[in-house]
Amino acid sequence: MNQYLQILEKIDLFGVQISVLTNKNQATFQSKVGGVISFILSSLSFSYLLIVLVQWINNEIPPNISSKQETKGYGEFQWSDPLIQLTLEDFTTDIDPFRKENNIITPLLFKLENFGIKEEPITLFSEEQYFSALFVNNGSLVLNNAYKQDENHQPLKEYLLVFAICTNSSLKNGGYCADEKTITEYLSTHHGFLVLTIRLNQFNYVQQKLDNFVKSYYQAFDPRKSSYSQVMLKQQETILDDGILFKNEKQYNFLNNYELTNQEVNSEFMRNTIAFISNKNPEYNISSSYLFRIDSISIKEEITMPKLGQVLAQIGSIVQLIFILKYVAIYYNNKLLENQLFKKILNKQFNQIELKEDLNQLKFPITNLQSIYITLLKRAKEKCRLNNILYEISRIQFILEQQFGNRILQSSHQLGRKFTKHINDIVSDKITESNRLVVWPADQINQEQEQDLILKEPLDLLIKQE
């Protein structure tokens, strides 16, 4: 057990400087309590370092994120997976009005280029595995309000989706309409909601990839009334800097949101609009229509992942807070060193203070002994100050000068022996060591004798030999 306690003393990081008035060889004074505190604080600091580094490697430390809204005059967006979905939630019947056979309502997708229609519409039908559902699987949209068409800039591209009452002239590729009675009965019946669902993205900085989510709008579906809806697709540009020491930027462009605005129009509005922008006269009975376009207002986001310097600074600041507790250990070590030094001073003056049997023989009450010890300790702390010590030394010097004169006092600074013919005797320890000083009359001392004095006479002046 003592071996482990000694190890704790050796790992004490908060040792205090030993007073110069002691005979200790160590540079600092260390204690077991300081070793325990050092071990705990070092363990906490190292554990925190590992935790932060693991979080940094796994991108779990929140990055610096700045985002702003900006207006742009040009933008492109392309997709190859199902992006736009419209699903009919019908509460009154199980008829699919969008199927290819016995079609009741025909979805027509027009491609607009610079507000003009140059191609025939694409007929969308529901699939067998997706009841009453329509998908726009691939396509591209272009926003161009500021540039002319060239190699770097495409013309404005939008999509117009209309729901028209089925006519055989509008169906192709083997499709045909339901009979007139079925169409009339369907149109006269109340139906539920037409759900517009668009797949959007958001950036996941932990995994550094785009996460998918959907946003849906529910609109009343009534084929007997005509409505016009505008869908504004909002883009986001995310710039990711994941460099460890220097910049390493990656760019991501995606749709992060969309807005839907609608209004009720007369039954001739959309048909006249299509006839005007296509220079044709289609015979469509259109109930609902959707215009898909890119919004000119976009979001620009900059994400800067924590760099190595920032992580180390964070670790250092927290470790500094943890090591505030070092002042507790330093205070404890100072007090312990001070008490040990003063206890030794008291033991030199009252060597019986450690002999419990002698104290018991004196038959003092324990409380009186404690008060006496505390009083002595207090007086020792008051006296053992540098100015008091210098004062006592000056008194001793004054006594020596009065008793022996300045010549003897000055010669005491040169005590020692020269290398003479008797050096072999000194090395072979034939001359016994002594701490006593020979006092000679001042008129009998010369410079050679000052170095060859044989120590015979005592000078008992507060000398304590260890």
CSV table of C-alpha atoms in Angstrom, one decimal:
chain,number,residue,atom,x,y,z
A,1,MET,CA,0.0,0.0,0.0
A,2,ASN,CA,2.8,2.4,0.8
A,3,GLN,CA,4.3,1.7,-2.6
A,4,TYR,CA,1.1,2.9,-4.3
A,5,LEU,CA,1.0,6.0,-2.0
A,6,GLN,CA,4.5,6.8,-3.0
A,7,ILE,CA,3.5,6.5,-6.7
A,8,LEU,CA,0.7,9.0,-6.0
A,9,GLU,CA,3.2,11.4,-4.6
A,10,LYS,CA,5.5,11.1,-7.6
A,11,ILE,CA,2.6,11.9,-10.1
A,12,ASP,CA,1.6,15.0,-8.2
A,13,LEU,CA,1.7,17.8,-10.8
A,14,PHE,CA,1.0,20.6,-8.3
A,15,GLY,CA,4.0,20.4,-6.1
A,16,VAL,CA,5.0,23.7,-4.4
A,17,GLN,CA,8.5,25.1,-4.1
A,18,ILE,CA,10.3,24.1,-1.0
A,19,SER,CA,11.5,26.9,1.2
A,20,VAL,CA,15.2,27.8,0.9
A,21,LEU,CA,15.4,27.5,4.7
A,22,THR,CA,15.0,23.8,4.6
A,23,ASN,CA,17.5,21.0,3.9
A,24,LYS,CA,15.4,19.2,1.4
A,25,ASN,CA,17.0,18.1,-1.9
A,26,GLN,CA,13.7,18.0,-3.9
A,27,ALA,CA,12.8,20.8,-6.1
A,28,THR,CA,9.1,20.7,-5.1
A,29,PHE,CA,7.1,19.4,-2.2
A,30,GLN,CA,4.6,16.8,-3.3
A,31,SER,CA,1.7,15.1,-1.4
A,32,LYS,CA,-0.6,12.1,-1.8
A,33,VAL,CA,-3.7,14.3,-2.0
A,34,GLY,CA,-2.0,16.2,-4.8
A,35,GLY,CA,-1.2,13.0,-6.6
A,36,VAL,CA,-4.8,11.8,-6.3
A,37,ILE,CA,-6.1,15.2,-7.7
A,38,SER,CA,-3.4,15.0,-10.5
A,39,PHE,CA,-4.5,11.5,-11.4
A,40,ILE,CA,-8.2,12.5,-11.5
A,41,LEU,CA,-7.7,15.7,-13.5
A,42,SER,CA,-5.3,14.0,-16.0
A,43,SER,CA,-7.8,11.2,-16.5
A,44,LEU,CA,-10.7,13.6,-17.0
A,45,SER,CA,-8.6,15.7,-19.5
A,46,PHE,CA,-7.5,12.6,-21.5
A,47,SER,CA,-11.0,11.2,-21.5
A,48,TYR,CA,-12.4,14.5,-22.7
A,49,LEU,CA,-9.7,14.6,-25.4
A,50,LEU,CA,-10.7,11.2,-26.7
A,51,ILE,CA,-14.4,12.0,-26.7
A,52,VAL,CA,-14.0,15.2,-28.6
A,53,LEU,CA,-11.7,13.6,-31.2
A,54,VAL,CA,-14.2,10.8,-31.7
A,55,GLN,CA,-17.0,13.3,-32.1
A,56,TRP,CA,-14.9,15.3,-34.6
A,57,ILE,CA,-14.0,12.2,-36.7
A,58,ASN,CA,-17.7,11.2,-36.8
A,59,ASN,CA,-18.8,14.8,-37.7
A,60,GLU,CA,-20.8,15.1,-34.5
A,61,ILE,CA,-19.5,18.5,-33.5
A,62,PRO,CA,-21.9,21.2,-34.8
A,63,PRO,CA,-20.3,23.1,-37.7
A,64,ASN,CA,-20.5,26.8,-38.5
A,65,ILE,CA,-23.5,27.3,-40.7
A,66,SER,CA,-24.4,30.6,-42.5
A,67,SER,CA,-27.3,30.9,-44.9
A,68,LYS,CA,-28.7,33.8,-46.8
A,69,GLN,CA,-31.6,34.4,-49.2
A,70,GLU,CA,-30.7,35.7,-52.7
A,71,THR,CA,-32.3,36.5,-55.9
A,72,LYS,CA,-31.0,35.0,-59.1
A,73,GLY,CA,-31.8,35.4,-62.8
A,74,TYR,CA,-30.7,32.0,-64.0
A,75,GLY,CA,-31.0,28.5,-62.7
A,76,GLU,CA,-31.3,24.9,-63.8
A,77,PHE,CA,-32.6,21.7,-62.3
A,78,GLN,CA,-32.7,18.2,-63.7
A,79,TRP,CA,-34.0,15.0,-62.3
A,80,SER,CA,-34.2,11.3,-63.4
A,81,ASP,CA,-36.1,9.8,-60.5
A,82,PRO,CA,-39.8,10.4,-59.8
A,83,LEU,CA,-40.0,13.9,-58.5
A,84,ILE,CA,-43.6,15.1,-58.8
A,85,GLN,CA,-46.5,12.9,-57.8
A,86,LEU,CA,-50.3,13.6,-57.8
A,87,THR,CA,-52.6,11.1,-56.1
A,88,LEU,CA,-56.3,11.1,-55.9
A,89,GLU,CA,-57.7,10.3,-52.5
A,90,ASP,CA,-61.3,9.4,-53.5
A,91,PHE,CA,-63.7,8.7,-50.6
A,92,THR,CA,-66.9,7.9,-52.7
A,93,THR,CA,-65.8,5.5,-55.4
A,94,ASP,CA,-63.0,3.0,-56.2
A,95,ILE,CA,-62.8,4.1,-59.9
A,96,ASP,CA,-59.4,5.2,-61.2
A,97,PRO,CA,-60.1,8.1,-63.5
A,98,PHE,CA,-56.5,8.3,-64.8
A,99,ARG,CA,-56.1,4.7,-66.2
A,100,LYS,CA,-55.3,4.2,-69.8
A,101,GLU,CA,-58.4,2.0,-70.6
A,102,ASN,CA,-61.8,3.5,-69.9
A,103,ASN,CA,-60.2,6.8,-69.2
A,104,ILE,CA,-62.3,9.5,-67.6
A,105,ILE,CA,-59.9,12.3,-66.9
A,106,THR,CA,-56.8,12.7,-69.1
A,107,PRO,CA,-53.6,14.3,-67.6
A,108,LEU,CA,-51.7,16.2,-70.2
A,109,LEU,CA,-48.2,17.5,-69.6
A,110,PHE,CA,-47.1,20.4,-71.8
A,111,LYS,CA,-43.5,21.6,-72.0
A,112,LEU,CA,-43.2,25.4,-72.1
A,113,GLU,CA,-40.2,27.1,-73.6
A,114,ASN,CA,-40.1,30.9,-73.3
A,115,PHE,CA,-43.8,30.8,-72.6
A,116,GLY,CA,-44.5,28.9,-75.8
A,117,ILE,CA,-45.6,25.3,-76.6
A,118,LYS,CA,-43.7,23.7,-79.4
A,119,GLU,CA,-44.3,20.0,-78.8
A,120,GLU,CA,-47.3,17.8,-78.4
A,121,PRO,CA,-48.3,17.1,-74.8
A,122,ILE,CA,-47.3,13.9,-73.0
A,123,THR,CA,-50.2,11.9,-71.8
A,124,LEU,CA,-49.8,10.6,-68.3
A,125,PHE,CA,-51.7,7.5,-67.1
A,126,SER,CA,-51.8,5.8,-63.7
A,127,GLU,CA,-50.0,2.5,-63.4
A,128,GLU,CA,-51.6,-0.7,-62.2
A,129,GLN,CA,-49.4,-0.9,-59.0
A,130,TYR,CA,-50.2,2.7,-58.1
A,131,PHE,CA,-53.9,3.3,-58.0
A,132,SER,CA,-55.0,6.8,-59.1
A,133,ALA,CA,-51.4,8.1,-59.0
A,134,LEU,CA,-49.4,10.1,-61.6
A,135,PHE,CA,-45.7,10.5,-61.7
A,136,VAL,CA,-43.3,12.9,-63.5
A,137,ASN,CA,-40.3,10.6,-63.6
A,138,ASN,CA,-37.7,12.7,-65.4
A,139,GLY,CA,-37.4,16.2,-66.8
A,140,SER,CA,-35.6,19.6,-66.5
A,141,LEU,CA,-36.6,23.1,-65.5
A,142,VAL,CA,-34.8,26.3,-66.4
A,143,LEU,CA,-35.1,29.7,-64.9
A,144,ASN,CA,-33.8,32.4,-67.2
A,145,ASN,CA,-34.9,36.0,-66.6
A,146,ALA,CA,-31.7,37.8,-67.3
A,147,TYR,CA,-29.7,36.1,-70.2
A,148,LYS,CA,-30.2,35.4,-73.8
A,149,GLN,CA,-30.0,31.8,-75.1
A,150,ASP,CA,-26.3,30.8,-75.8
A,151,GLU,CA,-24.0,27.9,-75.0
A,152,ASN,CA,-24.0,28.6,-71.3
A,153,HIS,CA,-27.7,29.6,-70.9
A,154,GLN,CA,-30.7,27.7,-71.9
A,155,PRO,CA,-34.1,29.2,-72.6
A,156,LEU,CA,-36.8,29.4,-69.9
A,157,LYS,CA,-38.4,25.9,-69.4
A,158,GLU,CA,-41.6,25.2,-67.5
A,159,TYR,CA,-44.1,22.4,-67.2
A,160,LEU,CA,-47.9,22.8,-67.5
A,161,LEU,CA,-50.0,19.8,-66.3
A,162,VAL,CA,-53.7,19.9,-67.1
A,163,PHE,CA,-56.6,17.6,-66.3
A,164,ALA,CA,-59.0,17.4,-69.2
A,165,ILE,CA,-62.2,15.5,-69.6
A,166,CYS,CA,-61.4,12.5,-71.8
A,167,THR,CA,-61.9,12.7,-75.6
A,168,ASN,CA,-60.7,10.0,-77.9
A,169,SER,CA,-58.9,12.6,-80.0
A,170,SER,CA,-56.5,13.3,-77.2
A,171,LEU,CA,-55.6,9.7,-76.4
A,172,LYS,CA,-52.8,7.8,-78.1
A,173,ASN,CA,-50.9,4.5,-77.8
A,174,GLY,CA,-54.0,2.3,-77.4
A,175,GLY,CA,-55.8,4.4,-74.9
A,176,TYR,CA,-59.6,4.9,-75.0
A,177,CYS,CA,-62.2,6.8,-73.1
A,178,ALA,CA,-65.0,5.3,-70.9
A,179,ASP,CA,-68.5,5.5,-72.2
A,180,GLU,CA,-70.4,8.8,-71.9
A,181,LYS,CA,-72.7,7.5,-69.1
A,182,THR,CA,-69.7,6.5,-66.9
A,183,ILE,CA,-68.0,9.8,-67.5
A,184,THR,CA,-71.2,11.8,-66.7
A,185,GLU,CA,-71.9,9.8,-63.5
A,186,TYR,CA,-68.3,10.2,-62.3
A,187,LEU,CA,-68.3,14.0,-62.9
A,188,SER,CA,-71.6,14.4,-61.1
A,189,THR,CA,-70.3,12.6,-57.9
A,190,HIS,CA,-68.5,14.2,-55.0
A,191,HIS,CA,-64.8,13.2,-54.8
A,192,GLY,CA,-62.0,13.7,-52.2
A,193,PHE,CA,-58.6,15.4,-52.4
A,194,LEU,CA,-56.0,15.6,-55.1
A,195,VAL,CA,-52.6,15.3,-53.2
A,196,LEU,CA,-49.6,17.0,-54.7
A,197,THR,CA,-46.4,15.5,-53.4
A,198,ILE,CA,-42.9,16.6,-54.3
A,199,ARG,CA,-39.7,14.9,-53.2
A,200,LEU,CA,-37.2,17.4,-51.6
A,201,ASN,CA,-33.8,17.2,-50.1
A,202,GLN,CA,-31.9,18.5,-47.1
A,203,PHE,CA,-28.2,18.3,-46.4
A,204,ASN,CA,-27.0,16.0,-43.6
A,205,TYR,CA,-23.7,17.4,-42.4
A,206,VAL,CA,-23.0,14.4,-40.2
A,207,GLN,CA,-23.1,11.9,-43.0
A,208,GLN,CA,-22.3,14.6,-45.6
A,209,LYS,CA,-25.0,13.6,-48.0
A,210,LEU,CA,-28.5,14.6,-49.1
A,211,ASP,CA,-31.4,13.3,-47.2
A,212,ASN,CA,-34.8,12.8,-48.9
A,213,PHE,CA,-38.2,13.9,-47.6
A,214,VAL,CA,-41.5,14.7,-49.2
A,215,LYS,CA,-43.9,17.6,-48.8
A,216,SER,CA,-47.6,17.4,-49.8
A,217,TYR,CA,-50.5,19.7,-50.4
A,218,TYR,CA,-54.1,18.6,-50.3
A,219,GLN,CA,-56.5,20.2,-52.7
A,220,ALA,CA,-60.2,19.6,-53.2
A,221,PHE,CA,-60.8,17.7,-56.4
A,222,ASP,CA,-64.0,18.7,-58.2
A,223,PRO,CA,-63.9,18.1,-62.0
A,224,ARG,CA,-66.9,20.3,-62.5
A,225,LYS,CA,-65.0,23.5,-61.5
A,226,SER,CA,-61.8,24.9,-63.1
A,227,SER,CA,-58.8,26.0,-61.1
A,228,TYR,CA,-55.3,27.1,-61.8
A,229,SER,CA,-52.3,26.4,-59.5
A,230,GLN,CA,-48.8,27.6,-59.7
A,231,VAL,CA,-46.0,25.5,-58.1
A,232,MET,CA,-42.8,27.4,-57.3
A,233,LEU,CA,-39.8,25.1,-56.8
A,234,LYS,CA,-37.2,26.6,-54.5
A,235,GLN,CA,-33.5,25.7,-55.0
A,236,GLN,CA,-30.8,25.7,-52.4
A,237,GLU,CA,-27.0,25.8,-53.0
A,238,THR,CA,-24.9,24.3,-50.2
A,239,ILE,CA,-21.2,24.8,-50.1
A,240,LEU,CA,-19.4,22.3,-47.7
A,241,ASP,CA,-15.9,23.0,-46.4
A,242,ASP,CA,-14.7,19.7,-44.8
A,243,GLY,CA,-11.0,20.4,-44.8
A,244,ILE,CA,-8.9,19.4,-41.8
A,245,LEU,CA,-6.4,22.3,-41.9
A,246,PHE,CA,-7.2,24.1,-45.2
A,247,LYS,CA,-10.3,24.7,-47.3
A,248,ASN,CA,-11.8,21.7,-49.2
A,249,GLU,CA,-15.1,22.9,-50.7
A,250,LYS,CA,-17.9,20.8,-52.2
A,251,GLN,CA,-21.0,22.1,-53.8
A,252,TYR,CA,-24.5,20.7,-53.7
A,253,ASN,CA,-27.6,22.0,-55.6
A,254,PHE,CA,-31.1,20.6,-54.7
A,255,LEU,CA,-34.7,21.5,-54.1
A,256,ASN,CA,-35.4,22.3,-50.5
A,257,ASN,CA,-39.0,23.6,-50.6
A,258,TYR,CA,-41.9,24.6,-52.8
A,259,GLU,CA,-44.9,26.8,-52.6
A,260,LEU,CA,-48.4,26.3,-54.0
A,261,THR,CA,-50.8,29.1,-54.9
A,262,ASN,CA,-54.1,28.5,-56.6
A,263,GLN,CA,-57.1,30.3,-57.8
A,264,GLU,CA,-60.4,29.5,-59.4
A,265,VAL,CA,-60.9,30.4,-63.1
A,266,ASN,CA,-63.6,29.9,-65.7
A,267,SER,CA,-63.7,26.8,-67.8
A,268,GLU,CA,-62.4,28.6,-70.9
A,269,PHE,CA,-59.3,30.2,-69.3
A,270,MET,CA,-56.8,27.4,-69.6
A,271,ARG,CA,-58.0,26.3,-73.0
A,272,ASN,CA,-57.7,29.8,-74.4
A,273,THR,CA,-54.3,30.1,-72.8
A,274,ILE,CA,-53.0,26.9,-74.5
A,275,ALA,CA,-54.5,28.0,-77.8
A,276,PHE,CA,-52.7,31.3,-77.6
A,277,ILE,CA,-49.2,30.0,-76.6
A,278,SER,CA,-49.3,27.0,-79.0
A,279,ASN,CA,-50.9,28.7,-82.0
A,280,LYS,CA,-53.4,25.9,-82.1
A,281,ASN,CA,-57.1,25.5,-81.2
A,282,PRO,CA,-57.3,22.5,-79.0
A,283,GLU,CA,-60.7,21.2,-77.9
A,284,TYR,CA,-60.0,20.5,-74.3
A,285,ASN,CA,-62.5,20.6,-71.5
A,286,ILE,CA,-60.0,21.4,-68.7
A,287,SER,CA,-60.9,21.2,-65.0
A,288,SER,CA,-57.6,21.7,-63.1
A,289,SER,CA,-54.1,22.9,-64.2
A,290,TYR,CA,-50.7,23.1,-62.6
A,291,LEU,CA,-47.7,25.2,-63.7
A,292,PHE,CA,-44.3,24.1,-62.4
A,293,ARG,CA,-41.5,26.5,-62.5
A,294,ILE,CA,-38.3,27.4,-60.6
A,295,ASP,CA,-38.5,30.3,-58.1
A,296,SER,CA,-36.1,33.2,-58.6
A,297,ILE,CA,-35.5,33.4,-54.8
A,298,SER,CA,-33.1,30.7,-53.6
A,299,ILE,CA,-31.1,29.9,-50.5
A,300,LYS,CA,-27.3,29.8,-50.3
A,301,GLU,CA,-25.9,27.9,-47.4
A,302,GLU,CA,-22.2,27.7,-46.3
A,303,ILE,CA,-21.2,24.9,-43.9
A,304,THR,CA,-17.7,24.9,-42.4
A,305,MET,CA,-16.9,21.7,-40.5
A,306,PRO,CA,-14.7,22.2,-37.4
A,307,LYS,CA,-11.0,22.2,-38.3
A,308,LEU,CA,-8.2,20.7,-36.2
A,309,GLY,CA,-7.2,24.1,-34.7
A,310,GLN,CA,-10.7,24.8,-33.6
A,311,VAL,CA,-11.1,21.3,-32.0
A,312,LEU,CA,-7.8,21.7,-30.2
A,313,ALA,CA,-8.7,25.1,-28.9
A,314,GLN,CA,-12.0,23.8,-27.6
A,315,ILE,CA,-10.2,20.9,-25.9
A,316,GLY,CA,-7.7,23.3,-24.4
A,317,SER,CA,-10.3,25.7,-23.0
A,318,ILE,CA,-12.2,22.9,-21.3
A,319,VAL,CA,-9.1,21.4,-19.9
A,320,GLN,CA,-8.1,24.7,-18.5
A,321,LEU,CA,-11.5,24.9,-16.7
A,322,ILE,CA,-10.9,21.4,-15.4
A,323,PHE,CA,-7.4,22.3,-14.1
A,324,ILE,CA,-8.8,25.2,-12.1
A,325,LEU,CA,-9.0,22.5,-9.4
A,326,LYS,CA,-5.2,22.5,-9.4
A,327,TYR,CA,-5.4,25.5,-7.0
A,328,VAL,CA,-7.0,23.3,-4.5
A,329,ALA,CA,-4.1,20.9,-4.6
A,330,ILE,CA,-1.5,23.8,-4.6
A,331,TYR,CA,-3.3,25.3,-1.6
A,332,TYR,CA,-3.3,22.0,0.2
A,333,ASN,CA,0.4,21.3,-0.5
A,334,ASN,CA,1.4,24.8,0.7
A,335,LYS,CA,-0.5,24.3,3.9
A,336,LEU,CA,0.9,20.8,4.4
A,337,LEU,CA,4.5,22.0,3.8
A,338,GLU,CA,4.0,25.0,6.1
A,339,ASN,CA,2.6,22.8,8.9
A,340,GLN,CA,5.4,20.3,8.5
A,341,LEU,CA,8.1,23.0,8.7
A,342,PHE,CA,6.6,24.7,11.7
A,343,LYS,CA,6.1,21.3,13.4
A,344,LYS,CA,9.9,20.6,13.0
A,345,ILE,CA,10.7,24.0,14.4
A,346,LEU,CA,8.6,23.3,17.4
A,347,ASN,CA,10.1,19.9,17.8
A,348,LYS,CA,13.5,21.4,17.9
A,349,GLN,CA,12.6,23.7,20.7
A,350,PHE,CA,10.3,21.3,22.5
A,351,ASN,CA,11.6,17.8,21.6
A,352,GLN,CA,9.2,16.2,24.2
A,353,ILE,CA,6.2,17.3,22.2
A,354,GLU,CA,6.2,14.1,20.1
A,355,LEU,CA,6.6,11.8,23.1
A,356,LYS,CA,3.1,10.9,24.1
A,357,GLU,CA,4.2,9.0,27.2
A,358,ASP,CA,6.1,12.0,28.5
A,359,LEU,CA,3.1,14.2,27.9
A,360,ASN,CA,0.9,11.8,29.7
A,361,GLN,CA,3.3,11.7,32.6
A,362,LEU,CA,2.9,15.5,32.9
A,363,LYS,CA,-0.8,14.8,33.3
A,364,PHE,CA,-2.0,17.8,31.2
A,365,PRO,CA,-5.6,17.7,30.0
A,366,ILE,CA,-5.8,17.0,26.3
A,367,THR,CA,-7.6,20.3,25.6
A,368,ASN,CA,-4.9,22.3,27.3
A,369,LEU,CA,-2.2,20.5,25.3
A,370,GLN,CA,-4.0,21.3,22.1
A,371,SER,CA,-4.4,24.9,23.0
A,372,ILE,CA,-0.7,25.1,24.0
A,373,TYR,CA,0.3,23.5,20.7
A,374,ILE,CA,-1.9,25.9,18.7
A,375,THR,CA,-0.4,28.9,20.6
A,376,LEU,CA,3.1,27.7,20.0
A,377,LEU,CA,2.3,27.1,16.3
A,378,LYS,CA,0.8,30.6,16.0
A,379,ARG,CA,3.9,32.2,17.6
A,380,ALA,CA,6.2,30.2,15.3
A,381,LYS,CA,4.3,31.4,12.2
A,382,GLU,CA,4.7,35.0,13.5
A,383,LYS,CA,8.4,34.6,14.3
A,384,CYS,CA,9.4,32.6,11.2
A,385,ARG,CA,9.2,35.5,8.8
A,386,LEU,CA,12.1,36.7,6.7
A,387,ASN,CA,12.4,40.0,8.6
A,388,ASN,CA,12.4,38.3,12.0
A,389,ILE,CA,15.0,35.8,10.8
A,390,LEU,CA,17.3,38.6,9.5
A,391,TYR,CA,16.8,40.3,12.8
A,392,GLU,CA,17.8,37.3,14.8
A,393,ILE,CA,20.9,36.8,12.6
A,394,SER,CA,21.9,40.4,13.1
A,395,ARG,CA,21.6,39.9,16.8
A,396,ILE,CA,23.9,36.8,16.7
A,397,GLN,CA,26.4,38.8,14.6
A,398,PHE,CA,26.3,41.6,17.1
A,399,ILE,CA,27.0,39.2,20.0
A,400,LEU,CA,29.9,37.6,18.1
A,401,GLU,CA,31.4,41.0,17.3
A,402,GLN,CA,31.1,42.0,21.0
A,403,GLN,CA,32.7,38.8,22.3
A,404,PHE,CA,35.4,38.0,19.7
A,405,GLY,CA,35.9,41.1,17.5
A,406,ASN,CA,35.6,41.6,13.8
A,407,ARG,CA,38.8,39.7,13.0
A,408,ILE,CA,37.5,36.4,14.4
A,409,LEU,CA,34.1,37.0,12.7
A,410,GLN,CA,35.7,37.7,9.3
A,411,SER,CA,38.0,34.6,9.6
A,412,SER,CA,34.9,32.4,10.1
A,413,HIS,CA,33.9,33.1,6.5
A,414,GLN,CA,37.2,31.4,5.4
A,415,LEU,CA,36.9,28.2,7.5
A,416,GLY,CA,38.3,25.3,5.6
A,417,ARG,CA,41.6,23.6,4.9
A,418,LYS,CA,44.1,24.1,2.2
A,419,PHE,CA,45.7,21.4,0.1
A,420,THR,CA,48.9,20.8,2.1
A,421,LYS,CA,51.2,17.9,2.8
A,422,HIS,CA,48.7,16.6,5.3
A,423,ILE,CA,46.1,16.1,2.5
A,424,ASN,CA,46.6,12.3,2.6
A,425,ASP,CA,45.5,12.3,6.3
A,426,ILE,CA,42.4,14.2,5.3
A,427,VAL,CA,41.5,11.8,2.5
A,428,SER,CA,42.1,8.8,4.7
A,429,ASP,CA,39.9,10.3,7.4
A,430,LYS,CA,42.7,10.1,10.0
A,431,ILE,CA,41.6,13.5,11.2
A,432,THR,CA,38.1,13.3,12.7
A,433,GLU,CA,35.5,15.7,11.5
A,434,SER,CA,34.2,18.4,13.8
A,435,ASN,CA,31.9,21.4,13.7
A,436,ARG,CA,33.7,23.2,16.5
A,437,LEU,CA,35.6,26.4,16.2
A,438,VAL,CA,39.0,27.2,17.8
A,439,VAL,CA,39.1,30.7,19.3
A,440,TRP,CA,42.6,32.2,19.3
A,441,PRO,CA,43.7,35.6,20.5
A,442,ALA,CA,43.5,38.1,17.7
A,443,ASP,CA,47.2,39.0,17.9
A,444,GLN,CA,48.2,35.4,17.4
A,445,ILE,CA,46.3,34.7,14.2
A,446,ASN,CA,48.0,35.2,10.8
A,447,GLN,CA,46.7,34.3,7.3
A,448,GLU,CA,48.3,30.9,7.2
A,449,GLN,CA,47.0,30.0,10.7
A,450,GLU,CA,43.5,31.0,9.7
A,451,GLN,CA,43.4,28.0,7.3
A,452,ASP,CA,45.2,25.5,9.5
A,453,LEU,CA,43.3,25.9,12.8
A,454,ILE,CA,42.6,22.6,14.6
A,455,LEU,CA,39.0,22.7,15.8
A,456,LYS,CA,39.2,22.0,19.5
A,457,GLU,CA,37.1,24.6,21.4
A,458,PRO,CA,33.3,24.7,21.3
A,459,LEU,CA,31.2,27.5,19.9
A,460,ASP,CA,27.6,26.5,20.8
A,461,LEU,CA,25.7,29.1,18.8
A,462,LEU,CA,22.3,27.5,17.7
A,463,ILE,CA,23.9,24.9,15.5
A,464,LYS,CA,21.7,21.9,14.8
A,465,GLN,CA,23.5,19.1,13.0
A,466,GLU,CA,21.3,16.7,10.8
